[in-house]
PDB file of C-alpha atoms in Angstrom:
ATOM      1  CA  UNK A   1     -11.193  23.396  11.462  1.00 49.00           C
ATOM      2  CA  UNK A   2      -7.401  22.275  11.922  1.00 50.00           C
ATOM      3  CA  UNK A   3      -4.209  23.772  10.182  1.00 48.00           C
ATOM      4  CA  UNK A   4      -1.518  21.437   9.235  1.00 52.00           C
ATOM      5  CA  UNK A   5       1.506  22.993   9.056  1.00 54.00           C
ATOM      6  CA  UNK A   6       0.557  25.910   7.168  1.00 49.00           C
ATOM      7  CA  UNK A   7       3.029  28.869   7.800  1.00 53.00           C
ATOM      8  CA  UNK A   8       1.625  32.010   9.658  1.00 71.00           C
ATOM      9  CA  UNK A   9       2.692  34.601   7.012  1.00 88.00           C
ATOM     10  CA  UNK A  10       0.469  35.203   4.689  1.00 94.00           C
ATOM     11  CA  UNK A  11       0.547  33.365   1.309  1.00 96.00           C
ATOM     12  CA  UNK A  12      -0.274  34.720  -2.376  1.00 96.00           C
ATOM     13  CA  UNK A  13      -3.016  33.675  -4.775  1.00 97.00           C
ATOM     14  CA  UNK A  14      -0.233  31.583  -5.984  1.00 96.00           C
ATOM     15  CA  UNK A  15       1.194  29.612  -2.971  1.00 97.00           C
ATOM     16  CA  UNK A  16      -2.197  28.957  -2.189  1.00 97.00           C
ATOM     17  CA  UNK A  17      -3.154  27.404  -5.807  1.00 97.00           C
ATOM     18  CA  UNK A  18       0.068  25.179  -5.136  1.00 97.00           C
ATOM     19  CA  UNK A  19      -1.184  24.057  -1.927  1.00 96.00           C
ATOM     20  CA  UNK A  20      -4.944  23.308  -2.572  1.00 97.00           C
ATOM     21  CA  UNK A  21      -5.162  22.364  -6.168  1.00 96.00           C
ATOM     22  CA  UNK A  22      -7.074  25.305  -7.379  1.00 97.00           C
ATOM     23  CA  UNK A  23      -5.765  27.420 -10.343  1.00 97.00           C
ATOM     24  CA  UNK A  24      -5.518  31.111  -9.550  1.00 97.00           C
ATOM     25  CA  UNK A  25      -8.502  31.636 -11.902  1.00 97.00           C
ATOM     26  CA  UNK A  26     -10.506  28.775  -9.193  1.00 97.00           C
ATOM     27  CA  UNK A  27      -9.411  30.941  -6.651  1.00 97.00           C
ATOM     28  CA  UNK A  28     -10.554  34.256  -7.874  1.00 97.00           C
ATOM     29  CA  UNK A  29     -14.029  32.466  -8.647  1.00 97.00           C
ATOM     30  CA  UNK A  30     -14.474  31.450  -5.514  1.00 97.00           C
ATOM     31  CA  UNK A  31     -14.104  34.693  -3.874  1.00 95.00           C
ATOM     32  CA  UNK A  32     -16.300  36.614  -6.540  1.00 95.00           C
ATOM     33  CA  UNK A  33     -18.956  33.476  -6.052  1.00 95.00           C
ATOM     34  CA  UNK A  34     -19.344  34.389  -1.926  1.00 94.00           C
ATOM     35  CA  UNK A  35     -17.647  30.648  -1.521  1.00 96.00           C
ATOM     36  CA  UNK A  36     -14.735  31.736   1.121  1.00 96.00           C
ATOM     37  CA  UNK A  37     -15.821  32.232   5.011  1.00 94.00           C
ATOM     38  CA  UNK A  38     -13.801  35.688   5.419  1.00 90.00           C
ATOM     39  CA  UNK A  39     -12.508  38.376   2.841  1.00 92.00           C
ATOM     40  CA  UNK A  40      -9.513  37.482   1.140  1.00 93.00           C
ATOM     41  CA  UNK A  41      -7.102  40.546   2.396  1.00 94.00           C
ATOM     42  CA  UNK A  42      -5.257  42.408   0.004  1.00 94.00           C
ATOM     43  CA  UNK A  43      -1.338  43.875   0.378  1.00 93.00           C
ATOM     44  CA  UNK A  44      -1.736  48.091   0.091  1.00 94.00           C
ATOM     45  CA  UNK A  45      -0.904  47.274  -3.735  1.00 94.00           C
ATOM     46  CA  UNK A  46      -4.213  45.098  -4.038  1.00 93.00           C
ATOM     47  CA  UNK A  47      -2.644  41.526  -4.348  1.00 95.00           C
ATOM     48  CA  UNK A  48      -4.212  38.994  -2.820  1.00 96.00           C
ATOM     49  CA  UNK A  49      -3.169  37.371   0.868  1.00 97.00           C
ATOM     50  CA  UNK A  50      -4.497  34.245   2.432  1.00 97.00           C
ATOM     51  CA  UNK A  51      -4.429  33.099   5.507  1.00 95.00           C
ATOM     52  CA  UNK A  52      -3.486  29.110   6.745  1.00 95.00           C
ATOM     53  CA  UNK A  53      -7.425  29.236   7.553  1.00 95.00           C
ATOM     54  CA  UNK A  54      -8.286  30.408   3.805  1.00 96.00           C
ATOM     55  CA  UNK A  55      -5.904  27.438   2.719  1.00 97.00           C
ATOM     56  CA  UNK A  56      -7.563  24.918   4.948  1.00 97.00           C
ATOM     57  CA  UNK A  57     -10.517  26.205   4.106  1.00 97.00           C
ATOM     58  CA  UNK A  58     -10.289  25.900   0.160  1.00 97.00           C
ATOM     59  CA  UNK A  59      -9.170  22.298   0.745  1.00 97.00           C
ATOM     60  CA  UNK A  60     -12.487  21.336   2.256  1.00 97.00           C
ATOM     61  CA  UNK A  61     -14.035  23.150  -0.293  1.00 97.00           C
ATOM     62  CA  UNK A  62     -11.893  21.072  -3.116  1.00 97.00           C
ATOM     63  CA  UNK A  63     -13.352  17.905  -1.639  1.00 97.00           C
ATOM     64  CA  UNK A  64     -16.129  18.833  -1.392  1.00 98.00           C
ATOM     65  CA  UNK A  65     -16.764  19.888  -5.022  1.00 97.00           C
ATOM     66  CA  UNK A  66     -14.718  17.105  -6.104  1.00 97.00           C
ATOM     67  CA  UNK A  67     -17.613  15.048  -4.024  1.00 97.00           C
ATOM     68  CA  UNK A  68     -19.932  16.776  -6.501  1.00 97.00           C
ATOM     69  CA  UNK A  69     -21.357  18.936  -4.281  1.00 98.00           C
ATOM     70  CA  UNK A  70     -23.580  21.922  -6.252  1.00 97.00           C
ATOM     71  CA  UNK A  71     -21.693  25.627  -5.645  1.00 96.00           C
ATOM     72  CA  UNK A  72     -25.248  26.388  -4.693  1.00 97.00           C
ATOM     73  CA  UNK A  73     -24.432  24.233  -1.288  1.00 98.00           C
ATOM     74  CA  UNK A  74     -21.040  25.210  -1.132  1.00 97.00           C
ATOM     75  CA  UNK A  75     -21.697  28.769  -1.287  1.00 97.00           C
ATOM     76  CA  UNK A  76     -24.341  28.129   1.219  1.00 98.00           C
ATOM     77  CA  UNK A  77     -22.003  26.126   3.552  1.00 98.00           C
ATOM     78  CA  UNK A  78     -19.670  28.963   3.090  1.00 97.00           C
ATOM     79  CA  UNK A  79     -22.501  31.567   4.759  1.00 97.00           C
ATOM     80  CA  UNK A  80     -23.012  29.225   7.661  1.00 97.00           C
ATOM     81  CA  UNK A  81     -19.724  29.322   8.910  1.00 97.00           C
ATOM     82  CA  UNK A  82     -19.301  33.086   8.040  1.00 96.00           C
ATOM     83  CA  UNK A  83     -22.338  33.516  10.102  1.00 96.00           C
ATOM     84  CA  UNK A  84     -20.719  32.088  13.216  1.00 96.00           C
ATOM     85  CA  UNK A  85     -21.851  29.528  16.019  1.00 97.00           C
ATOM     86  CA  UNK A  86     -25.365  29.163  16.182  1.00 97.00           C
ATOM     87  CA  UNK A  87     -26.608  27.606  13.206  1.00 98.00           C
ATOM     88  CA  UNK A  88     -24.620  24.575  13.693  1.00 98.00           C
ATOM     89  CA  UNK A  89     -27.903  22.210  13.049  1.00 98.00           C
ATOM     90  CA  UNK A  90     -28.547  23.695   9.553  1.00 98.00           C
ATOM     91  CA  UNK A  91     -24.603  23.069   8.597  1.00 98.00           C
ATOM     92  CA  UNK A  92     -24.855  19.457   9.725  1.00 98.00           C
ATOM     93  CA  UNK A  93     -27.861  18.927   7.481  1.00 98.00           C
ATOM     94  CA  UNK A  94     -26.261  20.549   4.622  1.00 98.00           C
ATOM     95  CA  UNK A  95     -23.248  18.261   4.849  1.00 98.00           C
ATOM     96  CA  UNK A  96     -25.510  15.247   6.223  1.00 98.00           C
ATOM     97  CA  UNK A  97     -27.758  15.341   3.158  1.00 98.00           C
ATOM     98  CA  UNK A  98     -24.409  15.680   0.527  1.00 98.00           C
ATOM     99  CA  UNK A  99     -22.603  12.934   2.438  1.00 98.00           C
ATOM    100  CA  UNK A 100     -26.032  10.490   1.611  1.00 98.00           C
ATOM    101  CA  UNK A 101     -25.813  11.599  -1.862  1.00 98.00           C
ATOM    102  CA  UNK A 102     -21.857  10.589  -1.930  1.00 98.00           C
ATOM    103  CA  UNK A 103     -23.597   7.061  -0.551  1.00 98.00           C
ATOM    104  CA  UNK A 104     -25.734   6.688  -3.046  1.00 98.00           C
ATOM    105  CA  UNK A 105     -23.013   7.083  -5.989  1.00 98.00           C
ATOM    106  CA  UNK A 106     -20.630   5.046  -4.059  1.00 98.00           C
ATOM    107  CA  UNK A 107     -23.160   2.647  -4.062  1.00 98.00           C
ATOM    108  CA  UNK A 108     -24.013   2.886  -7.995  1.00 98.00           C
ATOM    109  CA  UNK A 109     -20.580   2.391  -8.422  1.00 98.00           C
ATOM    110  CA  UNK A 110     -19.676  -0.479  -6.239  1.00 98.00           C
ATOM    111  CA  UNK A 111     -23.025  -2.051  -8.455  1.00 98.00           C
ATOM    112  CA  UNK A 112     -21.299  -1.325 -11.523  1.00 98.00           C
ATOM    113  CA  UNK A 113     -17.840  -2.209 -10.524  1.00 98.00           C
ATOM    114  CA  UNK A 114     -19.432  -5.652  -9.972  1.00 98.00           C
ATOM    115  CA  UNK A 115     -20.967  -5.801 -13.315  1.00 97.00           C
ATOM    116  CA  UNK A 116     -17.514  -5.240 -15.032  1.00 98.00           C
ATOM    117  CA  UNK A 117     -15.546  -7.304 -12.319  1.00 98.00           C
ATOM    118  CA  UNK A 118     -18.189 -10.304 -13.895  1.00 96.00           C
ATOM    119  CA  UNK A 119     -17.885  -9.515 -17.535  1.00 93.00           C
ATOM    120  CA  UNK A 120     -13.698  -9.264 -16.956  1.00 95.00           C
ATOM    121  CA  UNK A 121     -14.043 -12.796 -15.632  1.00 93.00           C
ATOM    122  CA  UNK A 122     -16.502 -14.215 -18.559  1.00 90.00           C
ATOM    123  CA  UNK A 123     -13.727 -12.952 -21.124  1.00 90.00           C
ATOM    124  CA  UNK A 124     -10.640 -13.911 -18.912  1.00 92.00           C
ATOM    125  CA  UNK A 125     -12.183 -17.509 -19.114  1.00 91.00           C
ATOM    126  CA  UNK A 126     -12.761 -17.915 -22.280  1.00 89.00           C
ATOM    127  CA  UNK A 127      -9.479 -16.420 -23.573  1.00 90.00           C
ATOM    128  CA  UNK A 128      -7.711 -18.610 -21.071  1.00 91.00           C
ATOM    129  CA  UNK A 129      -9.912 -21.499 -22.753  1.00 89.00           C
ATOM    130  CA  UNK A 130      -9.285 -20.458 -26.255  1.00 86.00           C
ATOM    131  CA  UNK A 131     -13.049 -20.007 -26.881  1.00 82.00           C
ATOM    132  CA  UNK A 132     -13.097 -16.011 -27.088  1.00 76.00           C
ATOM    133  CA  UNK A 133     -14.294 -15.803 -30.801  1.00 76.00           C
ATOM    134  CA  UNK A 134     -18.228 -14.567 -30.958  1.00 71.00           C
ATOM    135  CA  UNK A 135     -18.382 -13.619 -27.611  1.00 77.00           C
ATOM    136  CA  UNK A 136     -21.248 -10.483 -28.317  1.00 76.00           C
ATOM    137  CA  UNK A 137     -20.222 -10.387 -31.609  1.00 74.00           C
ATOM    138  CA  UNK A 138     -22.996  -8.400 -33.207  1.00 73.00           C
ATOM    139  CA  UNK A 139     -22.040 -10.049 -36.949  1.00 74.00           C
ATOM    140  CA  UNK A 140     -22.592 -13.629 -36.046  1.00 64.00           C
TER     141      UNK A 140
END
């Protein structure tokens, strides 16, 4: 996992819901749900500090929800990596397995995409013909 120019100071639950996307309620989900690698560390007053790993972490995790990936995965994902090298095999078929399952709805949707690309054209010529009136019209 890369950083991209994430500063080294720590950042607050807020910073880091302005960087990845996540509210601050997301954020303190995610930690109570086991879905971070490492424990969020906390200032001697108990806020909240992240790390440029925890942000660049949270982004994968974004995606990877936004994907639809179940938190049941996620959260599983997250244990992997917290569990260090080693189990490298199991993590790529977690994410092989999700990434056919993205496939398959990318591929549901390119079907349907063509189904509405066609009916756009059926209308588009026959408003362009002037012959639109009963097209599916349910009274005729």
């Amino acid at each position: 996992m890369t950083t991209t120019e994430a500063p080294a100071e720590p950042l607050s639950i807020g910073d880091v819901a302005e960087r990845t996307g996540l509210s601050v309620h997301a954020l303190r989900f995610y930690e109570r749900r086991g879905l971070l690698v490492g424990p969020v560390q906390r200032t001697s007053g108990g806020r909240r500090r992240y790390t440029a790993f925890d942000v660049e972490w949270l982004r994968i995790c974004v995606k990877l929800r936004e994907s639809g990936m179940p938190l049941a995965d996620l959260k599983q994902f997250a244990e992997l990596v917290r569990h260090g090298p080693g189990n490298e095999a199991e993590r790529l078929r977690l994410l092989d397995a999700h990434r056919q399952r993205v496939d398959a709805q990318i591929q549901a949707l390119e079907e349907c995409r063509s189904v509405i690309t066609w009916k756009v054209s059926v209308y588009a010529e026959h408003l362009a013909r002037g012959e639109a009136g009963g097209l599916w019209d349910p009274t005729a």
